One Martini backbone bead per residue (centre of mass of N, CA, C, O) as a GRO file, in nm:
protein
  253
    1UNK     BB    1   1.724  -0.771   0.070
    2UNK     BB    2   1.912  -0.440   0.141
    3UNK     BB    3   1.875  -0.118   0.076
    4UNK     BB    4   2.102   0.115  -0.027
    5UNK     BB    5   2.111   0.451   0.117
    6UNK     BB    6   2.188   0.751   0.019
    7UNK     BB    7   2.215   1.101   0.090
    8UNK     BB    8   2.149   1.146  -0.205
    9UNK     BB    9   1.880   0.959  -0.234
   10UNK     BB   10   1.670   1.101  -0.023
   11UNK     BB   11   1.580   1.312  -0.186
   12UNK     BB   12   1.353   1.214  -0.336
   13UNK     BB   13   1.176   1.115  -0.142
   14UNK     BB   14   1.106   1.370  -0.005
   15UNK     BB   15   1.012   1.521  -0.260
   16UNK     BB   16   0.747   1.343  -0.273
   17UNK     BB   17   0.615   1.387   0.015
   18UNK     BB   18   0.612   1.670  -0.025
   19UNK     BB   19   0.425   1.668  -0.289
   20UNK     BB   20   0.182   1.510  -0.154
   21UNK     BB   21   0.125   1.715   0.056
   22UNK     BB   22   0.086   1.977  -0.101
   23UNK     BB   23  -0.153   1.843  -0.279
   24UNK     BB   24  -0.382   1.892  -0.022
   25UNK     BB   25  -0.380   2.219  -0.123
   26UNK     BB   26  -0.267   2.488  -0.002
   27UNK     BB   27   0.055   2.611  -0.123
   28UNK     BB   28   0.379   2.675   0.019
   29UNK     BB   29   0.654   2.872  -0.066
   30UNK     BB   30   0.999   2.957   0.042
   31UNK     BB   31   1.149   2.904  -0.162
   32UNK     BB   32   1.355   2.641  -0.015
   33UNK     BB   33   1.286   2.675   0.307
   34UNK     BB   34   0.938   2.674   0.317
   35UNK     BB   35   0.703   2.447   0.386
   36UNK     BB   36   0.321   2.456   0.321
   37UNK     BB   37   0.019   2.299   0.428
   38UNK     BB   38  -0.343   2.333   0.345
   39UNK     BB   39  -0.670   2.176   0.343
   40UNK     BB   40  -0.892   2.254   0.610
   41UNK     BB   41  -0.902   2.031   0.749
   42UNK     BB   42  -0.950   1.907   1.096
   43UNK     BB   43  -0.639   1.800   1.080
   44UNK     BB   44  -0.276   1.760   1.164
   45UNK     BB   45  -0.190   1.608   0.892
   46UNK     BB   46  -0.329   1.793   0.685
   47UNK     BB   47  -0.130   2.015   0.804
   48UNK     BB   48   0.172   2.209   0.767
   49UNK     BB   49   0.502   2.135   0.795
   50UNK     BB   50   0.791   2.021   0.588
   51UNK     BB   51   1.011   2.269   0.575
   52UNK     BB   52   1.363   2.381   0.700
   53UNK     BB   53   1.664   2.502   0.568
   54UNK     BB   54   1.750   2.821   0.672
   55UNK     BB   55   1.601   2.948   0.820
   56UNK     BB   56   1.437   3.085   1.086
   57UNK     BB   57   1.218   2.984   1.342
   58UNK     BB   58   1.042   3.241   1.419
   59UNK     BB   59   0.959   3.304   1.151
   60UNK     BB   60   0.827   3.016   1.052
   61UNK     BB   61   0.634   3.040   1.270
   62UNK     BB   62   0.472   3.286   1.209
   63UNK     BB   63   0.394   3.211   0.943
   64UNK     BB   64   0.237   2.948   1.021
   65UNK     BB   65   0.017   3.068   1.187
   66UNK     BB   66  -0.081   3.247   0.982
   67UNK     BB   67  -0.160   2.990   0.739
   68UNK     BB   68  -0.288   2.793   0.974
   69UNK     BB   69  -0.515   2.952   1.124
   70UNK     BB   70  -0.792   2.741   1.242
   71UNK     BB   71  -0.577   2.481   1.221
   72UNK     BB   72  -0.437   2.186   1.267
   73UNK     BB   73  -0.099   2.100   1.325
   74UNK     BB   74   0.249   1.991   1.177
   75UNK     BB   75   0.559   1.943   1.217
   76UNK     BB   76   0.812   1.836   1.010
   77UNK     BB   77   1.110   1.685   1.105
   78UNK     BB   78   1.381   1.624   0.850
   79UNK     BB   79   1.665   1.584   0.663
   80UNK     BB   80   1.552   1.827   0.477
   81UNK     BB   81   1.629   1.968   0.736
   82UNK     BB   82   1.791   2.141   0.953
   83UNK     BB   83   1.984   2.128   1.174
   84UNK     BB   84   1.807   2.135   1.498
   85UNK     BB   85   1.524   2.187   1.469
   86UNK     BB   86   1.365   2.052   1.684
   87UNK     BB   87   1.500   2.147   1.930
   88UNK     BB   88   1.427   2.447   1.831
   89UNK     BB   89   1.118   2.385   1.914
   90UNK     BB   90   1.136   2.273   2.194
   91UNK     BB   91   1.222   2.538   2.320
   92UNK     BB   92   0.947   2.704   2.222
   93UNK     BB   93   0.706   2.495   2.294
   94UNK     BB   94   0.716   2.226   2.154
   95UNK     BB   95   0.581   1.875   2.089
   96UNK     BB   96   0.642   1.541   2.087
   97UNK     BB   97   0.413   1.309   1.924
   98UNK     BB   98   0.630   1.166   1.699
   99UNK     BB   99   0.767   0.904   1.475
  100UNK     BB  100   0.868   0.848   1.140
  101UNK     BB  101   0.946   0.629   0.868
  102UNK     BB  102   1.158   0.609   0.612
  103UNK     BB  103   1.120   0.424   0.324
  104UNK     BB  104   1.290   0.155   0.116
  105UNK     BB  105   1.296   0.025  -0.226
  106UNK     BB  106   1.330  -0.217  -0.472
  107UNK     BB  107   1.166  -0.255  -0.787
  108UNK     BB  108   1.321  -0.536  -0.887
  109UNK     BB  109   1.149  -0.707  -0.736
  110UNK     BB  110   0.963  -0.934  -0.600
  111UNK     BB  111   0.628  -0.982  -0.599
  112UNK     BB  112   0.328  -1.078  -0.474
  113UNK     BB  113   0.042  -1.190  -0.680
  114UNK     BB  114  -0.122  -1.260  -0.457
  115UNK     BB  115  -0.439  -1.307  -0.314
  116UNK     BB  116  -0.666  -1.312  -0.130
  117UNK     BB  117  -0.961  -1.472  -0.066
  118UNK     BB  118  -1.188  -1.282  -0.207
  119UNK     BB  119  -0.976  -1.048  -0.346
  120UNK     BB  120  -0.995  -0.750  -0.516
  121UNK     BB  121  -0.753  -0.590  -0.726
  122UNK     BB  122  -0.771  -0.243  -0.836
  123UNK     BB  123  -0.825   0.012  -1.000
  124UNK     BB  124  -0.969   0.314  -0.990
  125UNK     BB  125  -1.223   0.511  -1.085
  126UNK     BB  126  -1.553   0.659  -0.991
  127UNK     BB  127  -1.509   0.580  -0.644
  128UNK     BB  128  -1.401   0.799  -0.462
  129UNK     BB  129  -1.584   0.830  -0.223
  130UNK     BB  130  -1.578   0.511  -0.147
  131UNK     BB  131  -1.271   0.552  -0.092
  132UNK     BB  132  -1.238   0.771   0.142
  133UNK     BB  133  -1.412   0.610   0.325
  134UNK     BB  134  -1.228   0.358   0.368
  135UNK     BB  135  -0.975   0.548   0.485
  136UNK     BB  136  -1.096   0.741   0.723
  137UNK     BB  137  -1.062   0.571   0.991
  138UNK     BB  138  -0.767   0.506   0.980
  139UNK     BB  139  -0.689   0.814   1.019
  140UNK     BB  140  -0.914   0.958   1.219
  141UNK     BB  141  -1.175   1.044   1.068
  142UNK     BB  142  -1.462   1.172   1.000
  143UNK     BB  143  -1.789   1.173   0.879
  144UNK     BB  144  -1.800   1.490   0.841
  145UNK     BB  145  -1.537   1.504   0.624
  146UNK     BB  146  -1.588   1.346   0.333
  147UNK     BB  147  -1.622   1.598   0.155
  148UNK     BB  148  -1.350   1.710   0.202
  149UNK     BB  149  -1.173   1.441   0.149
  150UNK     BB  150  -1.265   1.449  -0.158
  151UNK     BB  151  -1.150   1.726  -0.235
  152UNK     BB  152  -0.855   1.669  -0.200
  153UNK     BB  153  -0.863   1.423  -0.404
  154UNK     BB  154  -0.963   1.615  -0.655
  155UNK     BB  155  -0.693   1.829  -0.638
  156UNK     BB  156  -0.510   1.621  -0.745
  157UNK     BB  157  -0.289   1.503  -0.980
  158UNK     BB  158  -0.378   1.267  -1.204
  159UNK     BB  159  -0.088   1.187  -1.349
  160UNK     BB  160   0.032   1.120  -1.055
  161UNK     BB  161  -0.225   0.903  -0.980
  162UNK     BB  162  -0.273   0.598  -0.837
  163UNK     BB  163  -0.565   0.378  -0.746
  164UNK     BB  164  -0.658   0.156  -0.526
  165UNK     BB  165  -0.883  -0.142  -0.468
  166UNK     BB  166  -1.034  -0.365  -0.224
  167UNK     BB  167  -1.256  -0.643  -0.259
  168UNK     BB  168  -1.563  -0.785  -0.115
  169UNK     BB  169  -1.831  -0.825  -0.277
  170UNK     BB  170  -1.795  -0.509  -0.400
  171UNK     BB  171  -1.653  -0.410  -0.133
  172UNK     BB  172  -1.456  -0.153   0.011
  173UNK     BB  173  -1.168  -0.267   0.247
  174UNK     BB  174  -0.902  -0.112   0.048
  175UNK     BB  175  -0.634   0.133   0.016
  176UNK     BB  176  -0.431   0.300  -0.236
  177UNK     BB  177  -0.139   0.481  -0.338
  178UNK     BB  178   0.033   0.614  -0.663
  179UNK     BB  179   0.300   0.843  -0.640
  180UNK     BB  180   0.459   1.038  -0.928
  181UNK     BB  181   0.789   1.143  -0.820
  182UNK     BB  182   1.132   1.175  -0.879
  183UNK     BB  183   1.159   0.872  -0.969
  184UNK     BB  184   0.932   0.788  -0.766
  185UNK     BB  185   0.720   0.543  -0.546
  186UNK     BB  186   0.486   0.641  -0.404
  187UNK     BB  187   0.295   0.540  -0.072
  188UNK     BB  188  -0.056   0.568  -0.006
  189UNK     BB  189  -0.306   0.512   0.158
  190UNK     BB  190  -0.313   0.286   0.342
  191UNK     BB  191  -0.625   0.068   0.410
  192UNK     BB  192  -0.806  -0.120   0.618
  193UNK     BB  193  -1.098  -0.225   0.722
  194UNK     BB  194  -1.277  -0.296   0.967
  195UNK     BB  195  -1.271  -0.686   0.966
  196UNK     BB  196  -1.017  -0.705   0.719
  197UNK     BB  197  -0.768  -0.734   0.864
  198UNK     BB  198  -0.510  -0.963   0.883
  199UNK     BB  199  -0.496  -1.071   0.564
  200UNK     BB  200  -0.306  -0.909   0.339
  201UNK     BB  201  -0.396  -0.652   0.207
  202UNK     BB  202  -0.222  -0.426   0.239
  203UNK     BB  203   0.019  -0.578   0.108
  204UNK     BB  204  -0.100  -0.576  -0.173
  205UNK     BB  205  -0.171  -0.288  -0.228
  206UNK     BB  206   0.147  -0.212  -0.191
  207UNK     BB  207   0.225  -0.392  -0.445
  208UNK     BB  208   0.047  -0.276  -0.659
  209UNK     BB  209   0.202   0.002  -0.652
  210UNK     BB  210   0.509  -0.116  -0.699
  211UNK     BB  211   0.426  -0.241  -0.993
  212UNK     BB  212   0.315   0.027  -1.109
  213UNK     BB  213   0.614   0.173  -1.082
  214UNK     BB  214   0.773  -0.032  -1.251
  215UNK     BB  215   0.605  -0.010  -1.528
  216UNK     BB  216   0.713   0.315  -1.539
  217UNK     BB  217   1.045   0.281  -1.477
  218UNK     BB  218   1.089   0.264  -1.202
  219UNK     BB  219   1.325   0.199  -0.875
  220UNK     BB  220   1.181   0.352  -0.636
  221UNK     BB  221   1.031   0.296  -0.333
  222UNK     BB  222   0.805   0.441  -0.099
  223UNK     BB  223   0.745   0.558   0.237
  224UNK     BB  224   0.540   0.646   0.529
  225UNK     BB  225   0.482   0.495   0.839
  226UNK     BB  226   0.315   0.350   1.060
  227UNK     BB  227   0.292   0.187   1.354
  228UNK     BB  228   0.171  -0.079   1.196
  229UNK     BB  229   0.369  -0.118   0.959
  230UNK     BB  230   0.670  -0.139   0.959
  231UNK     BB  231   0.701  -0.431   0.972
  232UNK     BB  232   0.543  -0.525   0.712
  233UNK     BB  233   0.750  -0.334   0.527
  234UNK     BB  234   0.995  -0.538   0.587
  235UNK     BB  235   0.903  -0.792   0.489
  236UNK     BB  236   0.884  -0.677   0.172
  237UNK     BB  237   1.179  -0.497   0.182
  238UNK     BB  238   1.200  -0.262   0.361
  239UNK     BB  239   1.385   0.018   0.439
  240UNK     BB  240   1.537   0.197   0.692
  241UNK     BB  241   1.652   0.552   0.614
  242UNK     BB  242   1.441   0.741   0.789
  243UNK     BB  243   1.284   1.044   0.912
  244UNK     BB  244   1.026   1.203   1.144
  245UNK     BB  245   0.939   1.447   1.319
  246UNK     BB  246   0.681   1.524   1.534
  247UNK     BB  247   0.531   1.876   1.631
  248UNK     BB  248   0.365   2.052   1.795
  249UNK     BB  249   0.317   2.352   1.821
  250UNK     BB  250   0.331   2.639   1.974
  251UNK     BB  251   0.183   2.891   2.098
  252UNK     BB  252   0.109   3.194   2.010
  253UNK     BB  253   0.206   3.488   2.143
   0.00000   0.00000   0.00000
């Protein structure tokens, strides 16, 4: 069953993603126009610009350079930004480094309740540090950034978040996170430790988050898929409904 998403439906999906990233550190919003987040962690995905709706690109670049000085960052150009934004950034010296799909799924569908043999999946309790350590390498983050990442996770609003853990013989081998905002179940931080991949663990962790969203009365799930995950999510029933272009900003003048 393919999910049909209209342009009106896209708003809550982008709102969910934007609020998730704005929650990972210091957030700056200029009215409804410019949204910037800064975790302070030296990784481009953890700092950046999420939206520019109406304002000028040059002024926005100046503001972003000022607020993100000292950390690597990315500009996310999606359907919630004004038309032609990516092209305007490219003409000013930005570089396109990739694109990622925004995907959606109807939570009224059935999800496989089984887990791979010897894998236990449950909600995470007090082992936040071990949970972060399990997803760190999948996202290209160094071991010496662990303390910073734990602080980022601690800063998130706990009432909107449920974390899930996959364990084998007590060891954490996978993670996922449900983020509930704008009547949408956003799924984030899906990762499997190297050596335990290709066993369906990530699929089951994603399904666990979606089921939790459905149990809270939500009817739509969403995620921003990485390059390796899109085909897996399509098999689960997700539909590609929009996308982000990721751009490395030009050097400040």
